[in-house]
Amino acid sequence: MSRRVSRQEFDTLFDAVRAWGRWEEAPDRGAWNRVTDEHVRRAVSLVRSGTVVPMGRPWDTVSGPDNARPALHYMSGLGDVEAPEPATHKDFLGADYHGKAVSHLDALSHIAYRGRLYDGGAARELVGAAGARFGGVSALGPLVTRGVLLDLPAVRGLPWLEPGEAVGPADLAAAEAALGARIGEGDAVLVRVGRYRRRAELGPWDADAACAGLHVDAVPLLAERGIALLGGDGDSDVRPSPVEGVHSPVHALAIAAMGVPLLDNLDLEELSAACAAAGRHTFLLVVAPLNIPGGTGSPVNPVAVL
């Protein structure tokens, strides 16, 4: 069982990692401001074999214990209802993508804590029925930076971490050492717990009720290193939450305090194998969210290039 954290202790941690006011010119890009042209050039220099690894899950239209609101996909146009040539076929996609099924990016407007978004604005004033007026996903744009895969099951010689297992700072440091991949400023950190290997072998389960992920104790290490992005094959939070009265404490710390967007529900199995084959766990990472003005996030298919 993970260490329990009181609300008072959590609030102290929130204030300790808070990065409000750091980026005055483009505050709703948050930690993505850390990624400079030099970061991009260094990331591109990591490409050796040219192996391209996508991380987005298949568009999941099947209801299940980890997909309460299935994505939609239906044909909206078939060739037989139009003039004979050329035949055209059209389809519709729709998703309530925040959840445990769709690979997606959380923008800074997605999470408020104590009524405040990242940088201190009142959530009720900045997010409404028409969308977000601060921290929307369109403000982020694409990200190209160095990715670091912390493959925790591989380090431990396990197929996966069991649901509910909390990852602490010592676990992250041990993974860095074992994999030779130290987290640096402007990096995108991806944490693999083996969720989708477990799902493939044992079937789906309610990931809202139990999922391996980061304990809040691990967040100060990531804050100290100055990361730009955090993601994983869960949603970064260990579940059940160890914090009294806070259902997604890592979301609150990363997004609302630190200004770090999150990538949720990535399929990291192919990347795990590719990194093991290459003998390194750093790579060029490209994240290109949809340009949705006022959106609190976006479905996304991040790509690693080794």
mmCIF file with all atom_site columns, N, CA, C and O in Angstrom, residues 207-234:
data_model
loop_
_atom_site.group_PDB
_atom_site.id
_atom_site.type_symbol
_atom_site.label_atom_id
_atom_site.label_alt_id
_atom_site.label_comp_id
_atom_site.label_asym_id
_atom_site.label_entity_id
_atom_site.label_seq_id
_atom_site.pdbx_PDB_ins_code
_atom_site.Cartn_x
_atom_site.Cartn_y
_atom_site.Cartn_z
_atom_site.occupancy
_atom_site.B_iso_or_equiv
_atom_site.pdbx_formal_charge
_atom_site.auth_seq_id
_atom_site.auth_comp_id
_atom_site.auth_asym_id
_atom_site.auth_atom_id
_atom_site.pdbx_PDB_model_num
ATOM 1   N N  . ALA A 1 207 ? -9.467  0.847  -14.683 1.00 0.00 ? 207 ALA A N  1
ATOM 2   C CA . ALA A 1 207 ? -8.231  1.556  -14.367 1.00 0.00 ? 207 ALA A CA 1
ATOM 3   C C  . ALA A 1 207 ? -8.473  2.790  -13.519 1.00 0.00 ? 207 ALA A C  1
ATOM 4   O O  . ALA A 1 207 ? -7.529  3.353  -12.966 1.00 0.00 ? 207 ALA A O  1
ATOM 5   N N  . ASP A 1 208 ? -9.722  3.239  -13.419 1.00 0.00 ? 208 ASP A N  1
ATOM 6   C CA . ASP A 1 208 ? -10.038 4.325  -12.493 1.00 0.00 ? 208 ASP A CA 1
ATOM 7   C C  . ASP A 1 208 ? -9.938  3.858  -11.052 1.00 0.00 ? 208 ASP A C  1
ATOM 8   O O  . ASP A 1 208 ? -9.597  4.631  -10.155 1.00 0.00 ? 208 ASP A O  1
ATOM 9   N N  . ALA A 1 209 ? -10.234 2.590  -10.820 1.00 0.00 ? 209 ALA A N  1
ATOM 10  C CA . ALA A 1 209 ? -10.211 2.045  -9.467  1.00 0.00 ? 209 ALA A CA 1
ATOM 11  C C  . ALA A 1 209 ? -8.810  1.625  -9.052  1.00 0.00 ? 209 ALA A C  1
ATOM 12  O O  . ALA A 1 209 ? -8.441  1.760  -7.871  1.00 0.00 ? 209 ALA A O  1
ATOM 13  N N  . ALA A 1 210 ? -8.028  1.090  -9.987  1.00 0.00 ? 210 ALA A N  1
ATOM 14  C CA . ALA A 1 210 ? -6.696  0.593  -9.645  1.00 0.00 ? 210 ALA A CA 1
ATOM 15  C C  . ALA A 1 210 ? -5.792  0.639  -10.871 1.00 0.00 ? 210 ALA A C  1
ATOM 16  O O  . ALA A 1 210 ? -6.113  0.050  -11.902 1.00 0.00 ? 210 ALA A O  1
ATOM 17  N N  . CYS A 1 211 ? -4.689  1.347  -10.732 1.00 0.00 ? 211 CYS A N  1
ATOM 18  C CA . CYS A 1 211 ? -3.710  1.408  -11.813 1.00 0.00 ? 211 CYS A CA 1
ATOM 19  C C  . CYS A 1 211 ? -2.364  1.785  -11.213 1.00 0.00 ? 211 CYS A C  1
ATOM 20  O O  . CYS A 1 211 ? -2.298  2.600  -10.278 1.00 0.00 ? 211 CYS A O  1
ATOM 21  N N  . ALA A 1 212 ? -1.302  1.168  -11.695 1.00 0.00 ? 212 ALA A N  1
ATOM 22  C CA . ALA A 1 212 ? 0.034   1.577  -11.281 1.00 0.00 ? 212 ALA A CA 1
ATOM 23  C C  . ALA A 1 212 ? 0.330   2.974  -11.809 1.00 0.00 ? 212 ALA A C  1
ATOM 24  O O  . ALA A 1 212 ? -0.144  3.363  -12.875 1.00 0.00 ? 212 ALA A O  1
ATOM 25  N N  . GLY A 1 213 ? 1.119   3.724  -11.058 1.00 0.00 ? 213 GLY A N  1
ATOM 26  C CA . GLY A 1 213 ? 1.451   5.077  -11.499 1.00 0.00 ? 213 GLY A CA 1
ATOM 27  C C  . GLY A 1 213 ? 2.316   5.782  -10.479 1.00 0.00 ? 213 GLY A C  1
ATOM 28  O O  . GLY A 1 213 ? 2.771   5.184  -9.491  1.00 0.00 ? 213 GLY A O  1
ATOM 29  N N  . LEU A 1 214 ? 2.528   7.065  -10.691 1.00 0.00 ? 214 LEU A N  1
ATOM 30  C CA . LEU A 1 214 ? 3.418   7.841  -9.834  1.00 0.00 ? 214 LEU A CA 1
ATOM 31  C C  . LEU A 1 214 ? 2.750   8.216  -8.516  1.00 0.00 ? 214 LEU A C  1
ATOM 32  O O  . LEU A 1 214 ? 1.599   8.639  -8.483  1.00 0.00 ? 214 LEU A O  1
ATOM 33  N N  . HIS A 1 215 ? 3.511   8.072  -7.445  1.00 0.00 ? 215 HIS A N  1
ATOM 34  C CA . HIS A 1 215 ? 3.130   8.645  -6.159  1.00 0.00 ? 215 HIS A CA 1
ATOM 35  C C  . HIS A 1 215 ? 3.520   10.114 -6.183  1.00 0.00 ? 215 HIS A C  1
ATOM 36  O O  . HIS A 1 215 ? 4.457   10.512 -6.880  1.00 0.00 ? 215 HIS A O  1
ATOM 37  N N  . VAL A 1 216 ? 2.832   10.941 -5.432  1.00 0.00 ? 216 VAL A N  1
ATOM 38  C CA . VAL A 1 216 ? 3.164   12.366 -5.416  1.00 0.00 ? 216 VAL A CA 1
ATOM 39  C C  . VAL A 1 216 ? 4.596   12.611 -4.937  1.00 0.00 ? 216 VAL A C  1
ATOM 40  O O  . VAL A 1 216 ? 5.204   13.631 -5.293  1.00 0.00 ? 216 VAL A O  1
ATOM 41  N N  . ASP A 1 217 ? 5.153   11.698 -4.174  1.00 0.00 ? 217 ASP A N  1
ATOM 42  C CA . ASP A 1 217 ? 6.528   11.854 -3.702  1.00 0.00 ? 217 ASP A CA 1
ATOM 43  C C  . ASP A 1 217 ? 7.533   11.890 -4.849  1.00 0.00 ? 217 ASP A C  1
ATOM 44  O O  . ASP A 1 217 ? 8.654   12.388 -4.687  1.00 0.00 ? 217 ASP A O  1
ATOM 45  N N  . ALA A 1 218 ? 7.154   11.359 -6.024  1.00 0.00 ? 218 ALA A N  1
ATOM 46  C CA . ALA A 1 218 ? 8.064   11.334 -7.174  1.00 0.00 ? 218 ALA A CA 1
ATOM 47  C C  . ALA A 1 218 ? 8.092   12.660 -7.917  1.00 0.00 ? 218 ALA A C  1
ATOM 48  O O  . ALA A 1 218 ? 9.015   12.915 -8.706  1.00 0.00 ? 218 ALA A O  1
ATOM 49  N N  . VAL A 1 219 ? 7.109   13.507 -7.689  1.00 0.00 ? 219 VAL A N  1
ATOM 50  C CA . VAL A 1 219 ? 6.974   14.717 -8.497  1.00 0.00 ? 219 VAL A CA 1
ATOM 51  C C  . VAL A 1 219 ? 8.087   15.735 -8.251  1.00 0.00 ? 219 VAL A C  1
ATOM 52  O O  . VAL A 1 219 ? 8.567   16.364 -9.209  1.00 0.00 ? 219 VAL A O  1
ATOM 53  N N  . PRO A 1 220 ? 8.558   15.954 -7.014  1.00 0.00 ? 220 PRO A N  1
ATOM 54  C CA . PRO A 1 220 ? 9.643   16.927 -6.837  1.00 0.00 ? 220 PRO A CA 1
ATOM 55  C C  . PRO A 1 220 ? 10.888  16.623 -7.668  1.00 0.00 ? 220 PRO A C  1
ATOM 56  O O  . PRO A 1 220 ? 11.540  17.559 -8.151  1.00 0.00 ? 220 PRO A O  1
ATOM 57  N N  . LEU A 1 221 ? 11.226  15.368 -7.870  1.00 0.00 ? 221 LEU A N  1
ATOM 58  C CA . LEU A 1 221 ? 12.371  15.028 -8.711  1.00 0.00 ? 221 LEU A CA 1
ATOM 59  C C  . LEU A 1 221 ? 12.153  15.537 -10.130 1.00 0.00 ? 221 LEU A C  1
ATOM 60  O O  . LEU A 1 221 ? 13.061  16.117 -10.745 1.00 0.00 ? 221 LEU A O  1
ATOM 61  N N  . LEU A 1 222 ? 10.946  15.339 -10.665 1.00 0.00 ? 222 LEU A N  1
ATOM 62  C CA . LEU A 1 222 ? 10.633  15.795 -12.016 1.00 0.00 ? 222 LEU A CA 1
ATOM 63  C C  . LEU A 1 222 ? 10.626  17.322 -12.092 1.00 0.00 ? 222 LEU A C  1
ATOM 64  O O  . LEU A 1 222 ? 11.057  17.900 -13.089 1.00 0.00 ? 222 LEU A O  1
ATOM 65  N N  . ALA A 1 223 ? 10.155  17.971 -11.043 1.00 0.00 ? 223 ALA A N  1
ATOM 66  C CA . ALA A 1 223 ? 10.155  19.430 -11.003 1.00 0.00 ? 223 ALA A CA 1
ATOM 67  C C  . ALA A 1 223 ? 11.583  19.972 -10.974 1.00 0.00 ? 223 ALA A C  1
ATOM 68  O O  . ALA A 1 223 ? 11.905  20.947 -11.673 1.00 0.00 ? 223 ALA A O  1
ATOM 69  N N  . GLU A 1 224 ? 12.438  19.356 -10.187 1.00 0.00 ? 224 GLU A N  1
ATOM 70  C CA . GLU A 1 224 ? 13.833  19.796 -10.089 1.00 0.00 ? 224 GLU A CA 1
ATOM 71  C C  . GLU A 1 224 ? 14.557  19.666 -11.420 1.00 0.00 ? 224 GLU A C  1
ATOM 72  O O  . GLU A 1 224 ? 15.405  20.499 -11.761 1.00 0.00 ? 224 GLU A O  1
ATOM 73  N N  . ARG A 1 225 ? 14.223  18.643 -12.190 1.00 0.00 ? 225 ARG A N  1
ATOM 74  C CA . ARG A 1 225 ? 14.897  18.423 -13.464 1.00 0.00 ? 225 ARG A CA 1
ATOM 75  C C  . ARG A 1 225 ? 14.369  19.330 -14.578 1.00 0.00 ? 225 ARG A C  1
ATOM 76  O O  . ARG A 1 225 ? 14.954  19.411 -15.640 1.00 0.00 ? 225 ARG A O  1
ATOM 77  N N  . GLY A 1 226 ? 13.239  19.981 -14.353 1.00 0.00 ? 226 GLY A N  1
ATOM 78  C CA . GLY A 1 226 ? 12.720  20.922 -15.345 1.00 0.00 ? 226 GLY A CA 1
ATOM 79  C C  . GLY A 1 226 ? 12.152  20.256 -16.577 1.00 0.00 ? 226 GLY A C  1
ATOM 80  O O  . GLY A 1 226 ? 12.399  20.695 -17.705 1.00 0.00 ? 226 GLY A O  1
ATOM 81  N N  . ILE A 1 227 ? 11.318  19.228 -16.394 1.00 0.00 ? 227 ILE A N  1
ATOM 82  C CA . ILE A 1 227 ? 10.755  18.526 -17.546 1.00 0.00 ? 227 ILE A CA 1
ATOM 83  C C  . ILE A 1 227 ? 9.731   19.399 -18.260 1.00 0.00 ? 227 ILE A C  1
ATOM 84  O O  . ILE A 1 227 ? 9.159   20.326 -17.679 1.00 0.00 ? 227 ILE A O  1
ATOM 85  N N  . ALA A 1 228 ? 9.498   19.073 -19.536 1.00 0.00 ? 228 ALA A N  1
ATOM 86  C CA . ALA A 1 228 ? 8.511   19.807 -20.332 1.00 0.00 ? 228 ALA A CA 1
ATOM 87  C C  . ALA A 1 228 ? 7.201   19.056 -20.466 1.00 0.00 ? 228 ALA A C  1
ATOM 88  O O  . ALA A 1 228 ? 6.151   19.662 -20.688 1.00 0.00 ? 228 ALA A O  1
ATOM 89  N N  . LEU A 1 229 ? 7.251   17.724 -20.339 1.00 0.00 ? 229 LEU A N  1
ATOM 90  C CA . LEU A 1 229 ? 6.079   16.889 -20.606 1.00 0.00 ? 229 LEU A CA 1
ATOM 91  C C  . LEU A 1 229 ? 6.220   15.600 -19.813 1.00 0.00 ? 229 LEU A C  1
ATOM 92  O O  . LEU A 1 229 ? 7.321   15.061 -19.667 1.00 0.00 ? 229 LEU A O  1
ATOM 93  N N  . LEU A 1 230 ? 5.089   15.088 -19.327 1.00 0.00 ? 230 LEU A N  1
ATOM 94  C CA . LEU A 1 230 ? 5.048   13.822 -18.607 1.00 0.00 ? 230 LEU A CA 1
ATOM 95  C C  . LEU A 1 230 ? 3.968   12.950 -19.216 1.00 0.00 ? 230 LEU A C  1
ATOM 96  O O  . LEU A 1 230 ? 2.889   13.444 -19.555 1.00 0.00 ? 230 LEU A O  1
ATOM 97  N N  . GLY A 1 231 ? 4.263   11.675 -19.385 1.00 0.00 ? 231 GLY A N  1
ATOM 98  C CA . GLY A 1 231 ? 3.258   10.773 -19.941 1.00 0.00 ? 231 GLY A CA 1
ATOM 99  C C  . GLY A 1 231 ? 3.512   9.349  -19.519 1.00 0.00 ? 231 GLY A C  1
ATOM 100 O O  . GLY A 1 231 ? 4.488   9.031  -18.838 1.00 0.00 ? 231 GLY A O  1
ATOM 101 N N  . GLY A 1 232 ? 2.601   8.473  -19.941 1.00 0.00 ? 232 GLY A N  1
ATOM 102 C CA . GLY A 1 232 ? 2.759   7.071  -19.586 1.00 0.00 ? 232 GLY A CA 1
ATOM 103 C C  . GLY A 1 232 ? 1.656   6.223  -20.170 1.00 0.00 ? 232 GLY A C  1
ATOM 104 O O  . GLY A 1 232 ? 0.777   6.712  -20.890 1.00 0.00 ? 232 GLY A O  1
ATOM 105 N N  . ASP A 1 233 ? 1.717   4.927  -19.868 1.00 0.00 ? 233 ASP A N  1
ATOM 106 C CA . ASP A 1 233 ? 0.678   4.019  -20.359 1.00 0.00 ? 233 ASP A CA 1
ATOM 107 C C  . ASP A 1 233 ? -0.500  3.929  -19.408 1.00 0.00 ? 233 ASP A C  1
ATOM 108 O O  . ASP A 1 233 ? -1.453  3.198  -19.661 1.00 0.00 ? 233 ASP A O  1
ATOM 109 N N  . GLY A 1 234 ? -0.458  4.674  -18.324 1.00 0.00 ? 234 GLY A N  1
ATOM 110 C CA . GLY A 1 234 ? -1.631  4.954  -17.502 1.00 0.00 ? 234 GLY A CA 1
ATOM 111 C C  . GLY A 1 234 ? -1.977  6.421  -17.723 1.00 0.00 ? 234 GLY A C  1
ATOM 112 O O  . GLY A 1 234 ? -1.890  6.925  -18.826 1.00 0.00 ? 234 GLY A O  1
#
